[in-house]
Short mmCIF file of C-alpha atoms in Angstrom, two decimals:
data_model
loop_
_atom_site.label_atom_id
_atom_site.label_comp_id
_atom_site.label_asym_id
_atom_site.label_seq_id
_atom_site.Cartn_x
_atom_site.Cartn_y
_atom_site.Cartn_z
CA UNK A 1 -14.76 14.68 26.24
CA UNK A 2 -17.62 17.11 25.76
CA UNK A 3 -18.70 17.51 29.10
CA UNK A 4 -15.31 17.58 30.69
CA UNK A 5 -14.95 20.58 27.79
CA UNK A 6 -18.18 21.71 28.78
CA UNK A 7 -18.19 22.10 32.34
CA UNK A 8 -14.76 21.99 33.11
CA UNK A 9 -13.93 24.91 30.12
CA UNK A 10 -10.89 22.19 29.37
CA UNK A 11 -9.85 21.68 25.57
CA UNK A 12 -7.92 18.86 25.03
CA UNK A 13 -4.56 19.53 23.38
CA UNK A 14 -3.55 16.85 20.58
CA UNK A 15 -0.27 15.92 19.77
CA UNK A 16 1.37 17.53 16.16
CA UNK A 17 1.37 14.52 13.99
CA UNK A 18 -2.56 13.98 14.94
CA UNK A 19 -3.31 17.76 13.40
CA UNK A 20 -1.88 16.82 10.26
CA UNK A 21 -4.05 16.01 7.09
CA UNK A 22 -3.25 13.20 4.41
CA UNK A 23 -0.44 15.77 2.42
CA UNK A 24 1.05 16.92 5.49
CA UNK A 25 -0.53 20.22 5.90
CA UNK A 26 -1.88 21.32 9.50
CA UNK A 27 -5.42 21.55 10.05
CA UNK A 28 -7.40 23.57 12.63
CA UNK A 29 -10.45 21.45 14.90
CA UNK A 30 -13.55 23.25 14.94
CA UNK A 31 -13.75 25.62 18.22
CA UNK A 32 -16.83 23.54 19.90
CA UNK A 33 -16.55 24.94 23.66
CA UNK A 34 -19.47 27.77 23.95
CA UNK A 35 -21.72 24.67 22.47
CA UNK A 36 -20.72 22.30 24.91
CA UNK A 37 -20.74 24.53 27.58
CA UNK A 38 -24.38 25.44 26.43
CA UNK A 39 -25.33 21.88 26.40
CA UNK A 40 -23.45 21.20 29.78
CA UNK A 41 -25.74 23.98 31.54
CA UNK A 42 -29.12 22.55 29.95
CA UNK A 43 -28.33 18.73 31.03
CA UNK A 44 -26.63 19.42 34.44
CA UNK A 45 -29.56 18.57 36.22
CA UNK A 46 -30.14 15.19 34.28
CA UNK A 47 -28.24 12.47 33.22
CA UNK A 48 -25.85 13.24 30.15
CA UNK A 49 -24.92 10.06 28.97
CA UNK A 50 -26.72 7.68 27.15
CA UNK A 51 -25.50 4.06 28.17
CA UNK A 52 -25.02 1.75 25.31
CA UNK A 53 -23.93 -2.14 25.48
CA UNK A 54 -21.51 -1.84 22.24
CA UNK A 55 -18.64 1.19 22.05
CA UNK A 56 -15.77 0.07 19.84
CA UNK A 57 -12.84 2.62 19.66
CA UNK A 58 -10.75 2.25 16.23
CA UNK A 59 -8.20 4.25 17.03
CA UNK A 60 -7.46 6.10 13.88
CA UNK A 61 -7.84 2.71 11.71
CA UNK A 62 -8.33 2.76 8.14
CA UNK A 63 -11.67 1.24 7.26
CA UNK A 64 -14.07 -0.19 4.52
CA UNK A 65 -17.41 -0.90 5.34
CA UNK A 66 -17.11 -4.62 5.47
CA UNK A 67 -14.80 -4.20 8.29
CA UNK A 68 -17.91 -2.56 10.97
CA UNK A 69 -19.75 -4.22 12.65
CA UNK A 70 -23.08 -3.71 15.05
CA UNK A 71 -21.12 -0.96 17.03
CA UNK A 72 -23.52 1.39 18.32
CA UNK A 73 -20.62 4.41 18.58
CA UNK A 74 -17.87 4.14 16.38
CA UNK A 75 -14.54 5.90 17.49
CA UNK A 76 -11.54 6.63 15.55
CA UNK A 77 -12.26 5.37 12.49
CA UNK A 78 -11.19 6.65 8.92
CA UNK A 79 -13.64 4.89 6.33
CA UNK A 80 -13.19 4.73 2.97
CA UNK A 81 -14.56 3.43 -0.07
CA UNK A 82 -13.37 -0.22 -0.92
CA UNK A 83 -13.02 -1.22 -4.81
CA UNK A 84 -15.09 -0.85 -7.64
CA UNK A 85 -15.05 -3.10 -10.75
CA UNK A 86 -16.56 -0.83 -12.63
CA UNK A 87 -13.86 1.76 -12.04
CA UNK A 88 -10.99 -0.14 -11.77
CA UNK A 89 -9.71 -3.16 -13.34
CA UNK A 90 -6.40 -4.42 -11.94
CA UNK A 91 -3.50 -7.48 -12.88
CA UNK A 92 -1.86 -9.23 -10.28
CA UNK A 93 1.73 -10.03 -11.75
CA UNK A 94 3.70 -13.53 -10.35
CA UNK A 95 7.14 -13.76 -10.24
CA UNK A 96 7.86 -17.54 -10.76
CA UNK A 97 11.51 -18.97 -11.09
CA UNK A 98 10.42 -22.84 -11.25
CA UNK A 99 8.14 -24.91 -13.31
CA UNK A 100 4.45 -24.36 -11.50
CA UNK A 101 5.47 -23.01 -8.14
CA UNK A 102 2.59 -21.21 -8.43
CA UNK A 103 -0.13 -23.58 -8.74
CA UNK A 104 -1.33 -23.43 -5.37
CA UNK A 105 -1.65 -19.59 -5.14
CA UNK A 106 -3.39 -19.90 -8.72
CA UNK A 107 -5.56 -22.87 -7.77
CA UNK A 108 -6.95 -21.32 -4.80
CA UNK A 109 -7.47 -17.85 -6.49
CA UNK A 110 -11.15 -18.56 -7.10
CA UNK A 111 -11.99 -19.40 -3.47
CA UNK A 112 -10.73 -15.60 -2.51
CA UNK A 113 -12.08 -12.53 -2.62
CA UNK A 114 -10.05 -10.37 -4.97
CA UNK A 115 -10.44 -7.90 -7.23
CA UNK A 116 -7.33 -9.33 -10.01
CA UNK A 117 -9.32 -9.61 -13.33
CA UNK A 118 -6.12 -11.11 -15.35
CA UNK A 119 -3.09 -12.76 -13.72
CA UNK A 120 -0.04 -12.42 -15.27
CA UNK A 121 3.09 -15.58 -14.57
CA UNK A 122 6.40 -13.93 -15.21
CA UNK A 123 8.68 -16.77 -16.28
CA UNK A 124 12.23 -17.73 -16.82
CA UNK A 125 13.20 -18.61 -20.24
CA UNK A 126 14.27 -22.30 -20.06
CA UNK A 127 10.77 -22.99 -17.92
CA UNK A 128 7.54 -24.28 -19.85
CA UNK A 129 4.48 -22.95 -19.66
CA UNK A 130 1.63 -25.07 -18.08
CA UNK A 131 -0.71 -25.54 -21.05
CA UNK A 132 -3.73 -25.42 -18.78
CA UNK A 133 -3.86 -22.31 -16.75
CA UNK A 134 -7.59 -22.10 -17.69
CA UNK A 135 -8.41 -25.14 -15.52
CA UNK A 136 -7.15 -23.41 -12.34
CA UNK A 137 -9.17 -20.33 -12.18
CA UNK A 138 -11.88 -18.59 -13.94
CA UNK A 139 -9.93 -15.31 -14.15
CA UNK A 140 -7.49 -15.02 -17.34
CA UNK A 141 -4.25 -16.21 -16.65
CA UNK A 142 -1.36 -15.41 -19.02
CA UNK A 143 2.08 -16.51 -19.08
CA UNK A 144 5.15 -14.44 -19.76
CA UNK A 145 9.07 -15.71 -20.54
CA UNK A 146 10.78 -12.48 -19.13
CA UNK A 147 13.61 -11.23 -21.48
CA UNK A 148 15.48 -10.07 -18.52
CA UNK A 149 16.51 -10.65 -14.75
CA UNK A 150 13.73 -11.62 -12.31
CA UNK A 151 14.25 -8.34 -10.50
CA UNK A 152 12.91 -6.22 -13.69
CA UNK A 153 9.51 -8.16 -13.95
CA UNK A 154 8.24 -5.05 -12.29
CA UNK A 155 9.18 -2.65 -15.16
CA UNK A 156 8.73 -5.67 -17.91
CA UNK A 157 5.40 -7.35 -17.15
CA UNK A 158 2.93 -6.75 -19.90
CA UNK A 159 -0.09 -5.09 -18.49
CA UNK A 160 -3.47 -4.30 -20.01
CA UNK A 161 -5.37 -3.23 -16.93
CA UNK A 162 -5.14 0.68 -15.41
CA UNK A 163 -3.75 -0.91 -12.13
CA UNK A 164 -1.77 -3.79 -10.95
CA UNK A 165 -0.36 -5.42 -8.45
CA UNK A 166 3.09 -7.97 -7.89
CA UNK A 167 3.85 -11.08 -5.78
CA UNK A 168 5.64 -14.23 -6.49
CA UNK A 169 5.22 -17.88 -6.39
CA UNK A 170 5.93 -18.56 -2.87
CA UNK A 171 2.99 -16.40 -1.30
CA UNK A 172 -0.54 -17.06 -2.48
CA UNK A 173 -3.64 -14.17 -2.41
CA UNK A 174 -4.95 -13.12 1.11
CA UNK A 175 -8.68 -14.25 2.30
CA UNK A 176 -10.28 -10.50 1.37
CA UNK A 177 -8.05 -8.48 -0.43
CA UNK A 178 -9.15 -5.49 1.06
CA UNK A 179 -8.07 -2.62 -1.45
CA UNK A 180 -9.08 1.21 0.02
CA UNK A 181 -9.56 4.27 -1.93
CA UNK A 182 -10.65 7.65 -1.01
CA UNK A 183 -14.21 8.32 -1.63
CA UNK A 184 -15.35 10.69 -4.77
CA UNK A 185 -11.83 10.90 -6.21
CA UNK A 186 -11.73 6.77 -5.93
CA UNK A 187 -7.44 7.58 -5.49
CA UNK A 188 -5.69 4.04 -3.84
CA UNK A 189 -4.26 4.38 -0.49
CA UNK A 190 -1.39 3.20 -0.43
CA UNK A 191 -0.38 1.55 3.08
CA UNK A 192 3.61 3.17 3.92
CA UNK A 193 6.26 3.20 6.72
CA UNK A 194 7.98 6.54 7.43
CA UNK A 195 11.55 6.31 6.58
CA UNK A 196 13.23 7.30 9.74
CA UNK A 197 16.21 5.42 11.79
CA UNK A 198 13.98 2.84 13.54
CA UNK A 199 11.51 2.16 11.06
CA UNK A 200 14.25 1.92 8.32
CA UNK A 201 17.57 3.55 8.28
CA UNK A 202 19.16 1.64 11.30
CA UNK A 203 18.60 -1.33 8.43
CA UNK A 204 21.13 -0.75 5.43
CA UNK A 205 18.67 -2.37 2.98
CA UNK A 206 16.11 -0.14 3.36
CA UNK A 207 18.29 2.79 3.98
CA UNK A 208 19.99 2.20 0.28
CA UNK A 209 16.45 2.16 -1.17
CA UNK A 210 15.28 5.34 -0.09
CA UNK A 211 18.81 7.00 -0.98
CA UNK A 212 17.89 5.63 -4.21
CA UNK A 213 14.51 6.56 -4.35
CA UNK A 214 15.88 10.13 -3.18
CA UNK A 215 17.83 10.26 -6.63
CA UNK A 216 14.08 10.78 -8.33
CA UNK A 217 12.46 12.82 -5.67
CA UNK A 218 14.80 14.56 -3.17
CA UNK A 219 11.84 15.04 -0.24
CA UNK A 220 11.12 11.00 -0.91
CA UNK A 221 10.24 10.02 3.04
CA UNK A 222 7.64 6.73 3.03
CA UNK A 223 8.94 3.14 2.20
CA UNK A 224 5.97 1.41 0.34
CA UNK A 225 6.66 -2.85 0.17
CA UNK A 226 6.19 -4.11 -3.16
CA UNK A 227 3.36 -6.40 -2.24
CA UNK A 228 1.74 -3.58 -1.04
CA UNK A 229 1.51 -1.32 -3.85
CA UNK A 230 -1.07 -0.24 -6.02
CA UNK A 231 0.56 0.48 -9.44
CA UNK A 232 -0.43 2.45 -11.79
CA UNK A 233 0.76 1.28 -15.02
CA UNK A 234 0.69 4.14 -17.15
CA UNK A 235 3.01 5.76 -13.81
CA UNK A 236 4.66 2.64 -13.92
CA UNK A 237 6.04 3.42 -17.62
CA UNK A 238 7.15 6.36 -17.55
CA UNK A 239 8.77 5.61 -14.17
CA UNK A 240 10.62 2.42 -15.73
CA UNK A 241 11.68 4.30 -18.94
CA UNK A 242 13.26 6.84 -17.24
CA UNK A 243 15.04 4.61 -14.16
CA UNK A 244 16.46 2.30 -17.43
CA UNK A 245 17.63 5.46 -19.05
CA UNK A 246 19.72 6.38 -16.27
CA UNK A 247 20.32 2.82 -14.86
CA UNK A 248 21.02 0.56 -17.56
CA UNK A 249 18.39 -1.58 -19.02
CA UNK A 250 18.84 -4.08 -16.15
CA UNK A 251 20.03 -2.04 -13.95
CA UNK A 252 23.97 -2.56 -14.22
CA UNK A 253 24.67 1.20 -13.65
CA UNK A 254 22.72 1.52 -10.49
CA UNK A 255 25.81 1.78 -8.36
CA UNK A 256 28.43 2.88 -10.45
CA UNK A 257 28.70 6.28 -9.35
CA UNK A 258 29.49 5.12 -5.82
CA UNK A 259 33.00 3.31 -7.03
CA UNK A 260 34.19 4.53 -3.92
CA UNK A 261 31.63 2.43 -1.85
CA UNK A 262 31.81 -0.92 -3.97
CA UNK A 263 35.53 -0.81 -3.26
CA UNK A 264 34.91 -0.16 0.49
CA UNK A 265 32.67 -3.01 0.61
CA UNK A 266 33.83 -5.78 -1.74
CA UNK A 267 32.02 -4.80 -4.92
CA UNK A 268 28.55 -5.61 -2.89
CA UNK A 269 26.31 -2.27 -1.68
CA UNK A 270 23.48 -3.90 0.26
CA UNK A 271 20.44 -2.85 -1.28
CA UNK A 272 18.00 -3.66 -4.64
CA UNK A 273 19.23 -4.59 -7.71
CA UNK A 274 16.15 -3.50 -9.97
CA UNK A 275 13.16 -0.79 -9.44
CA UNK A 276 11.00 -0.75 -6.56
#
């Protein structure tokens, strides 16, 4: 790219979304064409390039620096910082709905590399819980009867951490859990899908939860899956006191201003019963 901009006086022309910065706001490349065409006149006589065995191209991946390896040129890549336990201490919440469903995602949490100091089990009231939790890991595990429908466990799990995160019983913790955040400011990111037709409206699920999610913040335009998420739980509180305010403690008023819908579709609106 330099020394076709170099010798050839050619700027490459990017497309729009790839001049955009992390809020959306255009950004202007550095103008580097007198100093490659100063470097193009010096080295014309020689040999430009310097031939190397490894040249890995990212392609605008997000990284942490366990992910590099012994690349000699790195392309593409976006690195940030991966997490700190002595800034951030998060919970991993589990939904469970049967008696130790969860044993094998708790059993195996020690072999893992995580960054859950405490471990929250959300369970259903008539289900007991196991009396030995501190036999399967060495991280804290604490059980919870939730007072409510499984679908508010994200608004009612108990959390002393800053951060969490939610699953359920049927998935267990990934190999690395490899959490990002941007360096100095040590803010998540947070992985999302645009919501446009083929990424989500063409699907009526996702289509009701943005429309809902639109209800809070009119410009709302990213899906975020649960699993996903980084929450912040002070967020997360003031989010869930104000959704129950106008929602209903569990959510029974989340569709009753679209009477006209429920009739048109037999009482059922496909899309989420609770926050997310």
């Amino acid at each position: 790219q330099m020394w076709v901009e170099g010798t050839l006086q050619i700027v490459p022309k990017l497309a729009p979304k790839i001049m955009l910065n992390e809020e959306g706001e255009n950004i202007t490349l550095s103008d580097n064409l007198p100093m490659f065409t100063k470097w193009a006149d010096l080295y014309k006589g020689d040999d430009p390039f310097r031939y190397t065995p490894v040249i890995h191209n990212y392609a605008a991946t997000n990284l942490i620096p366990r992910h590099l390896g012994p690349e000699y040129i790195i392309h593409g890549a976006k690195l940030y910082s991966p997490w700190d336990p002595t800034k951030i201490s998060i919970t991993l919440v589990v939904s469970e709905w049967f008696f130790d469903r969860s044993h094998h995602l708790l059993s195996t949490l020690d072999s893992k590399d995580h960054p859950y100091s405490e471990v929250v089990v959300m369970l259903p009231p008539s289900v007991e819980a196991r009396d030995d939790y501190d036999q399967l890991s060495v991280v804290p595990i604490r059980p919870q009867h939730r007072s409510g429908p499984d679908h508010m466990d994200l608004c009612e799990a108990e959390i002393h951490t800053d951060y969490f995160m939610i699953t359920n019983a049927y998935h267990h913790v990934a190999t690395h859990v490899d959490l990002m955040f941007t360096p100095g400011t040590f803010k998540p990111v947070v992985p999302f899908t645009p919501a446009t037709y083929p990424f989500c409206f063409k699907f009526p699920y996702c289509k009701e939860t943005v429309a809902l999610a639109q209800r809070f913040n009119p410009g709302h335009d990213k899906v975020v899956l649960d699993f996903d998420m980084l929450y912040h739980t002070e967020t997360r509180n003031k989010f869930c006191a104000e959704w129950k305010e106008r929602n209903g403690e569990e959510g029974e008023d989340l569709y009753q201003h679209q009477q006209h819908r429920l009739l048109a579709r037999g009482g059922k609106i496909i899309g989420p019963e609770g926050p997310t």
